[in-house]
Amino acid sequence: GESQLQVLETHCGDARAAAGLLPSPNVASYTAVDFSEGMMAVAKANLGAEAKTVVADSTKLPFSDGSFDRYICNLGLCCTADLSASLTEACRVLTPGGIAAMSMRIEGGDGDTSMKLINDTLKPFGMGPGPDREGVQIGKDLVALRTRVHDAGFASAVAWRTCATLPIHDVPTFMQCVLQAFVASMLAR
């Protein structure tokens, strides 16, 4: 079987996805990181003893070089103020031969309808649009994205555009999603 892996997830938010996957027979340790103390409190409650939780910025990770076999960042790179620094840190904390899996939201791209719907719904309540960060734009140019990943120190990069939609099919589900996003944004402040 596969060896036991040391896994790091940055921008984990409430860590709901990890909580649903852990424990895993191939994971020796799972470390969840987010820059928001509020989100990390929720992540810690969701993960319990299954993972270590750390409040940290993905541009300055508090881990030694080569500490992890896997690096995960699901829709988090659109939140970083310095994409290059986050990518460089991801590469730094990986062991030689380690693998990173990252996804990012593409502002206004195909499939960005759920974020538009949420932003349009929250606007009357005083929630303005998020900052125009490079991480929500660079996915429109896959050559530039691959170059940025290589420049950060990764030996290879596979990048493609795909569309994932939230499973929102009715108003109550949408309102629950909006409420959760609003509460999370308030906790992050």
PDB file of C-alpha atoms in Angstrom:
ATOM      1  CA  GLY A   1       0.000   0.000   0.000  1.00  0.00           C
ATOM      2  CA  GLU A   2       0.855   3.651  -0.190  1.00  0.00           C
ATOM      3  CA  SER A   3       2.949   5.078   2.623  1.00  0.00           C
ATOM      4  CA  GLN A   4       1.534   7.272   5.340  1.00  0.00           C
ATOM      5  CA  LEU A   5       1.416  10.886   4.116  1.00  0.00           C
ATOM      6  CA  GLN A   6       1.978  14.175   5.904  1.00  0.00           C
ATOM      7  CA  VAL A   7      -0.733  16.479   4.460  1.00  0.00           C
ATOM      8  CA  LEU A   8      -1.067  20.270   4.665  1.00  0.00           C
ATOM      9  CA  GLU A   9      -4.186  22.166   3.624  1.00  0.00           C
ATOM     10  CA  THR A  10      -4.050  25.959   3.473  1.00  0.00           C
ATOM     11  CA  HIS A  11      -7.053  28.280   3.235  1.00  0.00           C
ATOM     12  CA  CYS A  12      -9.045  25.428   4.785  1.00  0.00           C
ATOM     13  CA  GLY A  13     -11.922  27.620   5.947  1.00  0.00           C
ATOM     14  CA  ASP A  14     -14.201  25.578   8.168  1.00  0.00           C
ATOM     15  CA  ALA A  15     -12.420  22.331   7.093  1.00  0.00           C
ATOM     16  CA  ARG A  16     -15.743  20.668   6.380  1.00  0.00           C
ATOM     17  CA  ALA A  17     -14.288  18.770   3.401  1.00  0.00           C
ATOM     18  CA  ALA A  18     -11.359  17.406   5.422  1.00  0.00           C
ATOM     19  CA  ALA A  19     -13.648  16.483   8.303  1.00  0.00           C
ATOM     20  CA  GLY A  20     -15.644  14.333   5.910  1.00  0.00           C
ATOM     21  CA  LEU A  21     -12.543  12.553   4.617  1.00  0.00           C
ATOM     22  CA  LEU A  22     -10.623  11.933   7.833  1.00  0.00           C
ATOM     23  CA  PRO A  23      -9.435   9.634   9.195  1.00  0.00           C
ATOM     24  CA  SER A  24      -7.849   8.157   6.084  1.00  0.00           C
ATOM     25  CA  PRO A  25      -5.622   5.063   6.064  1.00  0.00           C
ATOM     26  CA  ASN A  26      -3.001   6.813   3.909  1.00  0.00           C
ATOM     27  CA  VAL A  27      -2.773   9.979   6.014  1.00  0.00           C
ATOM     28  CA  ALA A  28      -0.372   9.955   8.943  1.00  0.00           C
ATOM     29  CA  SER A  29      -1.036  13.584   9.835  1.00  0.00           C
ATOM     30  CA  TYR A  30      -3.269  16.347   8.512  1.00  0.00           C
ATOM     31  CA  THR A  31      -2.564  19.995   9.255  1.00  0.00           C
ATOM     32  CA  ALA A  32      -5.261  22.560   8.445  1.00  0.00           C
ATOM     33  CA  VAL A  33      -4.253  26.222   8.070  1.00  0.00           C
ATOM     34  CA  ASP A  34      -6.268  29.394   7.561  1.00  0.00           C
ATOM     35  CA  PHE A  35      -5.510  33.058   8.176  1.00  0.00           C
ATOM     36  CA  SER A  36      -8.851  33.632   9.941  1.00  0.00           C
ATOM     37  CA  GLU A  37      -9.006  32.873  13.665  1.00  0.00           C
ATOM     38  CA  GLY A  38     -12.796  32.603  13.390  1.00  0.00           C
ATOM     39  CA  MET A  39     -12.616  30.047  10.604  1.00  0.00           C
ATOM     40  CA  MET A  40      -9.945  28.088  12.461  1.00  0.00           C
ATOM     41  CA  ALA A  41     -12.171  27.892  15.533  1.00  0.00           C
ATOM     42  CA  VAL A  42     -14.887  26.303  13.373  1.00  0.00           C
ATOM     43  CA  ALA A  43     -12.302  24.070  11.645  1.00  0.00           C
ATOM     44  CA  LYS A  44     -11.001  22.869  14.995  1.00  0.00           C
ATOM     45  CA  ALA A  45     -14.540  21.980  16.080  1.00  0.00           C
ATOM     46  CA  ASN A  46     -15.202  20.173  12.772  1.00  0.00           C
ATOM     47  CA  LEU A  47     -11.923  18.245  12.790  1.00  0.00           C
ATOM     48  CA  GLY A  48     -11.642  17.391  16.475  1.00  0.00           C
ATOM     49  CA  ALA A  49      -8.606  15.214  17.103  1.00  0.00           C
ATOM     50  CA  GLU A  50      -8.311  14.202  13.428  1.00  0.00           C
ATOM     51  CA  ALA A  51      -6.012  17.110  12.524  1.00  0.00           C
ATOM     52  CA  LYS A  52      -3.788  19.851  13.801  1.00  0.00           C
ATOM     53  CA  THR A  53      -5.129  23.374  13.190  1.00  0.00           C
ATOM     54  CA  VAL A  54      -2.886  26.407  12.785  1.00  0.00           C
ATOM     55  CA  VAL A  55      -3.734  30.072  12.253  1.00  0.00           C
ATOM     56  CA  ALA A  56      -1.235  31.221   9.628  1.00  0.00           C
ATOM     57  CA  ASP A  57      -0.854  33.130   6.381  1.00  0.00           C
ATOM     58  CA  SER A  58      -0.074  30.977   3.339  1.00  0.00           C
ATOM     59  CA  THR A  59       2.601  33.498   2.323  1.00  0.00           C
ATOM     60  CA  LYS A  60       4.565  32.809   5.554  1.00  0.00           C
ATOM     61  CA  LEU A  61       3.939  29.240   6.659  1.00  0.00           C
ATOM     62  CA  PRO A  62       5.362  28.350  10.102  1.00  0.00           C
ATOM     63  CA  PHE A  63       6.739  24.976   8.998  1.00  0.00           C
ATOM     64  CA  SER A  64      10.211  23.696   8.144  1.00  0.00           C
ATOM     65  CA  ASP A  65      11.291  23.023   4.579  1.00  0.00           C
ATOM     66  CA  GLY A  66      10.141  19.634   3.332  1.00  0.00           C
ATOM     67  CA  SER A  67       7.615  19.035   6.130  1.00  0.00           C
ATOM     68  CA  PHE A  68       4.755  17.673   4.006  1.00  0.00           C
ATOM     69  CA  ASP A  69       4.222  15.072   1.276  1.00  0.00           C
ATOM     70  CA  ARG A  70       1.014  16.673   0.013  1.00  0.00           C
ATOM     71  CA  TYR A  71      -0.187  20.278  -0.162  1.00  0.00           C
ATOM     72  CA  ILE A  72      -3.869  21.054  -0.751  1.00  0.00           C
ATOM     73  CA  CYS A  73      -5.455  24.428  -1.377  1.00  0.00           C
ATOM     74  CA  ASN A  74      -9.061  24.330  -2.566  1.00  0.00           C
ATOM     75  CA  LEU A  75     -10.271  27.711  -3.820  1.00  0.00           C
ATOM     76  CA  GLY A  76      -7.865  29.502  -1.481  1.00  0.00           C
ATOM     77  CA  LEU A  77      -5.335  31.052  -3.816  1.00  0.00           C
ATOM     78  CA  CYS A  78      -7.938  33.586  -4.886  1.00  0.00           C
ATOM     79  CA  CYS A  79      -7.821  34.839  -1.273  1.00  0.00           C
ATOM     80  CA  THR A  80      -4.087  35.472  -1.011  1.00  0.00           C
ATOM     81  CA  ALA A  81      -2.713  38.982  -1.332  1.00  0.00           C
ATOM     82  CA  ASP A  82       0.550  37.626  -2.811  1.00  0.00           C
ATOM     83  CA  LEU A  83       0.062  34.674  -5.150  1.00  0.00           C
ATOM     84  CA  SER A  84       3.788  34.247  -5.855  1.00  0.00           C
ATOM     85  CA  ALA A  85       4.635  34.097  -2.146  1.00  0.00           C
ATOM     86  CA  SER A  86       1.890  31.518  -1.489  1.00  0.00           C
ATOM     87  CA  LEU A  87       3.074  29.317  -4.362  1.00  0.00           C
ATOM     88  CA  THR A  88       6.706  29.597  -3.242  1.00  0.00           C
ATOM     89  CA  GLU A  89       5.744  28.625   0.303  1.00  0.00           C
ATOM     90  CA  ALA A  90       3.750  25.646  -0.971  1.00  0.00           C
ATOM     91  CA  CYS A  91       6.806  24.428  -2.855  1.00  0.00           C
ATOM     92  CA  ARG A  92       9.124  25.083   0.112  1.00  0.00           C
ATOM     93  CA  VAL A  93       7.144  23.010   2.622  1.00  0.00           C
ATOM     94  CA  LEU A  94       6.812  20.015   0.299  1.00  0.00           C
ATOM     95  CA  THR A  95       9.247  17.104   0.457  1.00  0.00           C
ATOM     96  CA  PRO A  96      11.213  16.385  -2.729  1.00  0.00           C
ATOM     97  CA  GLY A  97       8.715  14.637  -4.992  1.00  0.00           C
ATOM     98  CA  GLY A  98       5.798  15.978  -2.966  1.00  0.00           C
ATOM     99  CA  ILE A  99       2.589  16.860  -4.767  1.00  0.00           C
ATOM    100  CA  ALA A 100       0.468  20.002  -4.557  1.00  0.00           C
ATOM    101  CA  ALA A 101      -3.178  20.160  -5.631  1.00  0.00           C
ATOM    102  CA  MET A 102      -4.664  23.631  -5.875  1.00  0.00           C
ATOM    103  CA  SER A 103      -7.871  25.040  -7.274  1.00  0.00           C
ATOM    104  CA  MET A 104      -8.893  28.631  -7.732  1.00  0.00           C
ATOM    105  CA  ARG A 105     -12.006  30.575  -8.518  1.00  0.00           C
ATOM    106  CA  ILE A 106     -11.897  32.557 -11.751  1.00  0.00           C
ATOM    107  CA  GLU A 107     -13.688  35.889 -11.363  1.00  0.00           C
ATOM    108  CA  GLY A 108     -16.422  36.177 -13.954  1.00  0.00           C
ATOM    109  CA  GLY A 109     -15.383  32.903 -15.579  1.00  0.00           C
ATOM    110  CA  ASP A 110     -17.714  30.194 -16.772  1.00  0.00           C
ATOM    111  CA  GLY A 111     -19.278  28.637 -13.728  1.00  0.00           C
ATOM    112  CA  ASP A 112     -18.757  31.648 -11.447  1.00  0.00           C
ATOM    113  CA  THR A 113     -22.511  32.105 -11.231  1.00  0.00           C
ATOM    114  CA  SER A 114     -22.823  30.971  -7.611  1.00  0.00           C
ATOM    115  CA  MET A 115     -20.384  33.630  -6.387  1.00  0.00           C
ATOM    116  CA  LYS A 116     -22.146  36.264  -8.487  1.00  0.00           C
ATOM    117  CA  LEU A 117     -25.476  35.198  -7.027  1.00  0.00           C
ATOM    118  CA  ILE A 118     -24.107  35.343  -3.475  1.00  0.00           C
ATOM    119  CA  ASN A 119     -22.419  38.727  -4.050  1.00  0.00           C
ATOM    120  CA  ASP A 120     -25.573  40.171  -5.639  1.00  0.00           C
ATOM    121  CA  THR A 121     -27.673  38.908  -2.719  1.00  0.00           C
ATOM    122  CA  LEU A 122     -25.352  40.290  -0.019  1.00  0.00           C
ATOM    123  CA  LYS A 123     -24.852  43.685  -1.721  1.00  0.00           C
ATOM    124  CA  PRO A 124     -28.069  45.225  -0.264  1.00  0.00           C
ATOM    125  CA  PHE A 125     -26.810  44.267   3.211  1.00  0.00           C
ATOM    126  CA  GLY A 126     -23.633  46.317   2.808  1.00  0.00           C
ATOM    127  CA  MET A 127     -21.330  43.549   1.634  1.00  0.00           C
ATOM    128  CA  GLY A 128     -19.251  44.956  -1.176  1.00  0.00           C
ATOM    129  CA  PRO A 129     -17.378  42.943  -3.767  1.00  0.00           C
ATOM    130  CA  GLY A 130     -14.221  41.193  -2.649  1.00  0.00           C
ATOM    131  CA  PRO A 131     -10.835  42.668  -3.475  1.00  0.00           C
ATOM    132  CA  ASP A 132      -9.658  42.266  -7.064  1.00  0.00           C
ATOM    133  CA  ARG A 133      -6.777  39.922  -6.353  1.00  0.00           C
ATOM    134  CA  GLU A 134      -4.520  38.349  -8.925  1.00  0.00           C
ATOM    135  CA  GLY A 135      -5.612  34.891  -7.771  1.00  0.00           C
ATOM    136  CA  VAL A 136      -9.132  35.369  -9.152  1.00  0.00           C
ATOM    137  CA  GLN A 137      -7.842  36.624 -12.512  1.00  0.00           C
ATOM    138  CA  ILE A 138      -4.760  34.554 -13.421  1.00  0.00           C
ATOM    139  CA  GLY A 139      -6.804  31.433 -14.159  1.00  0.00           C
ATOM    140  CA  LYS A 140      -8.014  33.185 -17.300  1.00  0.00           C
ATOM    141  CA  ASP A 141      -4.469  32.821 -18.695  1.00  0.00           C
ATOM    142  CA  LEU A 142      -3.308  29.231 -18.191  1.00  0.00           C
ATOM    143  CA  VAL A 143       0.113  29.881 -19.742  1.00  0.00           C
ATOM    144  CA  ALA A 144       0.745  32.672 -17.208  1.00  0.00           C
ATOM    145  CA  LEU A 145      -0.529  30.441 -14.394  1.00  0.00           C
ATOM    146  CA  ARG A 146       1.773  27.555 -15.368  1.00  0.00           C
ATOM    147  CA  THR A 147       4.695  30.007 -15.620  1.00  0.00           C
ATOM    148  CA  ARG A 148       3.937  31.356 -12.138  1.00  0.00           C
ATOM    149  CA  VAL A 149       3.834  27.820 -10.710  1.00  0.00           C
ATOM    150  CA  HIS A 150       7.185  26.961 -12.357  1.00  0.00           C
ATOM    151  CA  ASP A 151       8.699  30.255 -11.138  1.00  0.00           C
ATOM    152  CA  ALA A 152       7.697  29.294  -7.583  1.00  0.00           C
ATOM    153  CA  GLY A 153       9.941  26.227  -7.831  1.00  0.00           C
ATOM    154  CA  PHE A 154       7.617  23.441  -8.946  1.00  0.00           C
ATOM    155  CA  ALA A 155       9.177  21.035 -11.479  1.00  0.00           C
ATOM    156  CA  SER A 156       5.933  20.599 -13.386  1.00  0.00           C
ATOM    157  CA  ALA A 157       2.465  22.087 -13.503  1.00  0.00           C
ATOM    158  CA  VAL A 158      -0.785  20.838 -14.920  1.00  0.00           C
ATOM    159  CA  ALA A 159      -3.443  23.521 -15.222  1.00  0.00           C
ATOM    160  CA  TRP A 160      -6.846  23.431 -16.818  1.00  0.00           C
ATOM    161  CA  ARG A 161     -10.134  25.251 -16.639  1.00  0.00           C
ATOM    162  CA  THR A 162     -13.228  23.451 -15.440  1.00  0.00           C
ATOM    163  CA  CYS A 163     -16.543  24.407 -13.979  1.00  0.00           C
ATOM    164  CA  ALA A 164     -17.841  23.255 -10.619  1.00  0.00           C
ATOM    165  CA  THR A 165     -21.197  24.424  -9.399  1.00  0.00           C
ATOM    166  CA  LEU A 166     -22.688  24.418  -5.945  1.00  0.00           C
ATOM    167  CA  PRO A 167     -25.558  21.977  -5.457  1.00  0.00           C
ATOM    168  CA  ILE A 168     -28.108  24.759  -5.025  1.00  0.00           C
ATOM    169  CA  HIS A 169     -31.441  23.911  -6.572  1.00  0.00           C
ATOM    170  CA  ASP A 170     -33.951  25.804  -4.456  1.00  0.00           C
ATOM    171  CA  VAL A 171     -34.377  29.027  -2.497  1.00  0.00           C
ATOM    172  CA  PRO A 172     -34.042  27.497   1.010  1.00  0.00           C
ATOM    173  CA  THR A 173     -30.711  25.863   0.076  1.00  0.00           C
ATOM    174  CA  PHE A 174     -29.493  29.099  -1.506  1.00  0.00           C
ATOM    175  CA  MET A 175     -30.489  31.130   1.566  1.00  0.00           C
ATOM    176  CA  GLN A 176     -28.687  28.629   3.829  1.00  0.00           C
ATOM    177  CA  CYS A 177     -25.549  29.017   1.692  1.00  0.00           C
ATOM    178  CA  VAL A 178     -25.836  32.826   1.795  1.00  0.00           C
ATOM    179  CA  LEU A 179     -26.316  32.780   5.562  1.00  0.00           C
ATOM    180  CA  GLN A 180     -23.271  30.540   6.025  1.00  0.00           C
ATOM    181  CA  ALA A 181     -21.168  32.823   3.779  1.00  0.00           C
ATOM    182  CA  PHE A 182     -22.356  35.878   5.693  1.00  0.00           C
ATOM    183  CA  VAL A 183     -21.602  34.306   9.097  1.00  0.00           C
ATOM    184  CA  ALA A 184     -18.179  33.186   7.888  1.00  0.00           C
ATOM    185  CA  SER A 185     -17.397  36.697   6.633  1.00  0.00           C
ATOM    186  CA  MET A 186     -18.431  38.155   9.989  1.00  0.00           C
ATOM    187  CA  LEU A 187     -16.256  35.639  11.872  1.00  0.00           C
ATOM    188  CA  ALA A 188     -13.320  36.520   9.618  1.00  0.00           C
ATOM    189  CA  ARG A 189     -13.477  40.214  10.539  1.00  0.00           C
TER     190      ARG A 189
END
